[in-house]
XYZ file of C-alpha atoms in Angstrom:
376
model
C -77.233 178.175 136.443
C -78.412 177.023 139.895
C -75.752 176.473 142.531
C -76.496 172.747 142.792
C -76.015 172.345 139.063
C -72.736 174.251 139.166
C -71.447 172.056 141.993
C -72.213 168.886 140.054
C -70.545 170.339 136.980
C -67.409 171.345 138.860
C -67.243 167.967 140.604
C -67.535 166.121 137.304
C -64.796 168.234 135.777
C -62.276 168.401 138.592
C -62.686 165.153 140.497
C -62.712 162.828 137.487
C -59.926 164.743 135.757
C -57.713 164.593 138.849
C -58.348 160.917 139.509
C -57.494 159.922 135.935
C -54.645 162.389 135.496
C -56.243 164.268 132.596
C -55.115 167.844 131.884
C -58.032 170.101 132.879
C -57.272 172.824 130.301
C -57.397 170.333 127.437
C -60.630 168.838 128.702
C -62.200 172.292 129.127
C -61.663 173.087 125.450
C -63.186 169.758 124.463
C -66.163 170.369 126.756
C -66.752 173.825 125.258
C -66.934 172.343 121.766
C -69.291 169.633 123.003
C -71.572 172.213 124.656
C -71.812 174.129 121.385
C -72.669 170.876 119.591
C -75.410 170.195 122.173
C -76.793 173.717 121.671
C -76.893 173.243 117.892
C -78.752 169.966 118.346
C -81.568 171.878 120.061
C -81.388 174.654 117.426
C -80.770 172.842 114.106
C -81.115 175.926 111.890
C -78.214 177.942 113.341
C -74.702 178.451 111.938
C -72.453 177.163 114.701
C -69.565 179.351 113.528
C -71.515 182.405 114.693
C -71.682 181.146 118.273
C -69.143 180.764 121.066
C -69.192 179.552 124.629
C -67.499 180.338 127.895
C -66.851 177.819 130.620
C -65.832 178.707 134.148
C -63.455 175.998 135.324
C -64.060 176.951 138.962
C -67.837 177.200 138.972
C -68.510 175.058 135.927
C -70.902 177.685 134.568
C -71.349 177.607 130.794
C -72.766 180.496 128.719
C -73.614 180.671 125.002
C -72.863 183.867 123.052
C -73.726 185.158 119.602
C -71.797 188.243 118.562
C -70.997 188.980 122.203
C -74.672 188.637 123.128
C -75.609 186.098 125.814
C -78.183 183.755 124.295
C -77.992 181.005 126.900
C -81.453 179.399 127.064
C -83.146 178.721 130.413
C -82.305 175.324 131.879
C -79.223 174.934 129.718
C -77.061 174.431 132.806
C -78.235 170.839 133.315
C -77.515 170.026 129.667
C -74.062 171.568 129.984
C -73.289 169.512 133.100
C -74.332 166.231 131.491
C -72.409 167.063 128.335
C -69.302 167.908 130.315
C -69.421 164.640 132.240
C -69.800 162.605 129.036
C -66.998 164.457 127.310
C -64.673 164.069 130.270
C -65.256 160.328 130.489
C -64.865 159.935 126.738
C -61.664 161.945 126.803
C -60.346 159.797 129.631
C -61.093 156.623 127.694
C -59.380 158.013 124.610
C -56.312 159.045 126.579
C -56.138 155.693 128.330
C -56.453 153.886 125.016
C -53.771 156.063 123.464
C -51.469 155.361 126.411
C -52.102 151.619 126.173
C -51.442 151.512 122.434
C -48.321 153.632 122.886
C -47.109 151.093 125.456
C -47.842 148.094 123.237
C -46.301 149.817 120.234
C -43.009 149.734 122.123
C -43.568 146.028 122.806
C -43.975 144.992 119.174
C -41.611 142.076 118.544
C -41.872 140.704 122.085
C -43.942 137.976 123.715
C -46.642 138.389 126.355
C -48.800 136.067 128.411
C -52.457 136.099 127.487
C -55.821 134.425 128.025
C -58.453 133.450 125.481
C -61.306 135.881 126.136
C -63.777 135.099 123.373
C -64.099 134.216 119.704
C -65.015 136.530 116.833
C -65.833 134.057 114.097
C -62.591 132.217 113.291
C -60.543 134.893 115.074
C -59.486 134.674 118.711
C -59.740 137.641 121.087
C -56.945 137.468 123.656
C -56.771 139.321 126.960
C -53.192 140.612 127.153
C -53.519 142.499 130.440
C -54.456 146.137 129.949
C -56.403 145.563 126.767
C -57.566 143.023 124.218
C -55.701 141.759 121.175
C -56.797 140.028 118.000
C -55.302 136.754 116.763
C -56.550 136.205 113.189
C -56.609 132.756 111.591
C -53.470 133.572 109.588
C -51.534 133.922 112.857
C -52.881 130.785 114.528
C -51.092 127.421 114.613
C -52.985 125.244 112.096
C -53.415 122.141 114.269
C -53.833 123.987 117.581
C -57.228 124.254 119.270
C -58.185 127.128 121.589
C -60.584 127.138 124.536
C -62.161 129.908 126.599
C -59.923 131.086 129.467
C -57.012 129.079 128.058
C -53.690 130.649 128.996
C -51.076 130.962 126.285
C -48.086 132.999 125.193
C -48.456 135.196 122.121
C -46.140 137.307 119.989
C -47.046 140.985 119.532
C -46.909 141.324 115.768
C -48.228 144.800 114.971
C -50.765 147.529 115.656
C -53.011 148.258 112.701
C -56.149 150.175 111.856
C -59.291 148.057 112.056
C -62.982 148.707 111.578
C -63.229 150.091 115.122
C -59.936 151.933 115.204
C -56.538 150.625 116.172
C -56.155 146.992 117.185
C -53.254 144.927 118.499
C -52.444 141.878 116.375
C -50.842 138.898 118.110
C -49.499 135.653 116.684
C -48.809 132.049 117.634
C -47.388 131.006 114.266
C -44.726 133.692 113.830
C -41.060 132.700 114.272
C -40.727 135.581 116.717
C -42.719 133.585 119.264
C -40.103 130.835 119.130
C -37.291 133.347 119.586
C -39.073 134.946 122.534
C -39.676 131.600 124.232
C -36.011 130.609 123.928
C -34.989 134.012 125.254
C -37.268 133.443 128.241
C -35.957 129.927 128.936
C -32.239 130.362 128.135
C -30.317 132.893 130.278
C -27.381 132.853 127.831
C -29.652 134.239 125.114
C -30.978 136.986 127.395
C -27.427 137.962 128.344
C -26.264 137.915 124.713
C -23.620 135.209 125.032
C -25.712 132.952 122.780
C -27.287 134.440 119.663
C -30.134 133.070 117.580
C -28.921 133.649 114.021
C -31.748 132.133 111.980
C -35.116 130.447 112.461
C -37.035 128.383 109.917
C -40.469 127.396 111.122
C -43.513 125.504 109.928
C -45.689 126.122 112.952
C -47.290 123.148 114.599
C -45.013 120.564 112.979
C -41.304 121.396 112.940
C -38.770 124.192 113.321
C -35.022 124.623 112.951
C -33.145 127.157 115.085
C -29.530 128.103 114.305
C -27.552 129.371 117.305
C -24.067 130.815 117.690
C -21.701 132.017 120.393
C -18.534 134.079 120.012
C -17.463 133.368 123.577
C -15.075 130.534 124.304
C -16.289 127.795 126.578
C -19.969 128.253 125.721
C -21.784 125.543 123.806
C -24.702 127.338 122.117
C -26.564 124.147 121.227
C -26.136 122.693 124.717
C -27.242 125.973 126.289
C -30.527 125.887 124.373
C -31.168 122.206 124.997
C -30.371 122.429 128.704
C -29.460 119.698 131.154
C -31.444 116.574 130.271
C -33.295 118.677 127.681
C -35.173 120.681 130.307
C -34.947 124.024 128.475
C -36.023 122.884 125.042
C -38.790 120.784 126.587
C -40.197 123.897 128.250
C -40.450 125.509 124.810
C -41.956 122.424 123.165
C -44.569 122.141 125.923
C -45.777 125.647 125.047
C -47.002 124.063 121.802
C -48.522 121.046 123.588
C -45.677 118.879 122.220
C -47.046 119.290 118.695
C -43.936 120.928 117.260
C -40.478 119.355 116.953
C -37.520 121.713 117.270
C -34.008 121.103 115.876
C -31.207 123.174 117.429
C -28.343 123.652 114.965
C -24.866 125.105 115.296
C -24.632 128.125 112.993
C -21.592 128.061 110.713
C -19.994 130.928 108.823
C -18.918 128.567 106.043
C -21.990 127.954 103.819
C -21.055 124.328 103.073
C -20.690 123.453 106.748
C -23.891 125.338 107.580
C -25.879 123.481 104.922
C -24.558 120.120 106.138
C -25.565 120.993 109.726
C -28.980 122.268 108.634
C -29.838 118.921 107.031
C -29.581 117.088 110.349
C -30.639 114.544 111.534
C -29.231 113.158 108.247
C -25.600 112.051 108.649
C -22.579 111.815 106.318
C -23.901 114.651 104.162
C -21.458 116.108 101.629
C -21.896 119.590 100.171
C -20.275 119.142 96.769
C -20.903 122.518 95.176
C -22.566 125.817 96.090
C -23.335 128.810 93.909
C -23.363 132.008 95.945
C -24.866 134.032 93.095
C -27.869 131.821 92.388
C -28.003 130.574 95.993
C -28.140 126.932 94.934
C -26.327 124.130 96.765
C -25.749 120.579 95.510
C -25.313 117.930 98.179
C -24.965 114.161 98.249
C -26.082 111.833 100.985
C -25.747 108.074 101.442
C -28.700 106.111 100.118
C -29.675 105.031 103.627
C -29.775 108.694 104.807
C -31.725 110.039 101.835
C -35.173 109.857 103.443
C -33.939 111.648 106.590
C -32.269 114.401 104.572
C -35.404 115.057 102.521
C -37.865 114.518 105.378
C -41.569 113.780 105.321
C -43.148 115.580 102.353
C -39.775 117.301 101.814
C -40.032 119.208 105.087
C -36.456 118.696 106.311
C -34.786 119.966 103.142
C -37.393 122.734 102.852
C -36.642 124.027 106.357
C -32.892 123.681 105.763
C -33.266 125.806 102.622
C -35.187 128.494 104.546
C -32.615 128.439 107.329
C -29.518 128.759 105.123
C -30.953 130.832 102.299
C -29.856 128.265 99.691
C -32.021 126.098 97.460
C -30.667 122.671 98.311
C -30.560 119.982 95.619
C -30.091 116.509 97.127
C -28.933 113.401 95.264
C -27.885 109.949 96.529
C -24.282 108.771 96.353
C -24.839 106.469 93.348
C -21.316 106.956 91.957
C -19.749 105.313 94.970
C -21.905 102.228 94.399
C -20.753 101.997 90.757
C -17.112 102.365 91.768
C -17.519 99.631 94.346
C -19.022 97.310 91.731
C -16.143 98.025 89.336
C -13.632 97.250 92.079
C -15.423 93.991 92.845
C -15.391 93.058 89.141
C -11.657 93.773 88.931
C -11.010 91.793 92.081
C -13.032 88.850 90.740
C -11.165 88.951 87.410
C -7.818 89.026 89.205
C -8.805 86.087 91.383
C -9.889 84.048 88.368
C -6.609 84.829 86.565
C -4.644 83.760 89.614
C -6.616 80.521 89.774
C -5.952 79.851 86.081
C -2.230 80.472 86.557
C -2.115 78.179 89.548
C -3.971 75.455 87.612
C -1.549 75.773 84.708
C 1.436 75.517 87.032
C -0.028 72.417 88.620
C -0.638 70.831 85.202
C 2.885 71.609 84.060
C 4.356 70.114 87.201
C 2.360 66.912 86.747
C 3.457 66.578 83.121
C 7.042 67.214 84.098
C 6.883 64.457 86.713
C 5.429 61.999 84.192
C 8.176 62.778 81.637
C 11.157 62.456 84.018
C 11.065 58.577 84.427
C 11.023 58.107 80.607
C 14.098 60.299 80.248
C 15.974 58.315 82.901
C 15.174 54.955 81.167
C 16.400 56.259 77.814
C 19.637 57.413 79.415
C 20.220 53.977 81.021
C 19.680 52.226 77.664
C 22.201 54.502 75.967
C 24.817 53.820 78.658
C 24.409 49.983 78.345
C 24.710 50.115 74.540
C 27.913 52.096 74.801
C 29.451 49.556 77.238
C 28.644 46.618 74.871
C 30.429 48.326 71.971
C 33.511 48.894 74.077
C 33.600 45.204 75.195
C 33.424 43.932 71.585
C 36.370 46.021 70.676
């Protein structure tokens, strides 16, 4: 191999390997295999297992042997140099990709800032810094629209095998995004003094987040809402104000938890719960029924997801019946009292009319008695 060729070979091997931090011994073995493959390409009839190669890491000189016999063809040095360069660069790309995926594998379950790079049919390709990630339609918010170069926060869902190897899958619809955003905005959550116990989410419309604190003096709901709602507004703005978020106090008692989960409905009563079948029966005032159920049943549906109970809601009809019965009794009592008072009045009038007649009869009897006595 000419000296110039050897210098180029050595430069390609050592300089690139050192700059990218690739182990030279590993690359050398890969290059040797690639050189043999290049030799076979020019000699398609040979059995590659019968051949071997040597590669001088200092000079970059490559030789082909068959049964310890040097069969290196003339001019093979240039081919070896080009092959080595290609293999080194490919190996570097593979190592870099492996390192990137190893890094993002550790970040599964966290959020990251990204930028819309391009579209692949209905899927969105997101630039997440060191590499690209795929956001399939199933992980997009249904009523959210995406534009090129739009900046957004995504949730790293998983790394899976795709048609072109491994790919990072990110999500905007997963509940983990909501948890990550609250962790970013609420210091108490980052420090662990406030804990997100449960999340029920229908992305793009409404979510319920149950929070809890075991430290005295900390209001978990107030911590998430923030002064004048500044913290929760920062989260809502991430969804362009499309998604409403209810912050709920988590309760250990299932009845109390179910009542809280049905907010904004008020005066809710959990009458009976079955822990085995996970069914809860609740009653709400007639005027709160629509709030408890929600539009298209969304409020009770989210409350069921949040608590883990199937919630059966019925209006407080019994109270209305009882009230009517009380009114009927009251009316009957009033009418009876009126009748009694009327009767008393009638009796008193009759008594007054009879008294003068009695007095007259008495006077007549007295006069008759006096006349008899005078005659005697």
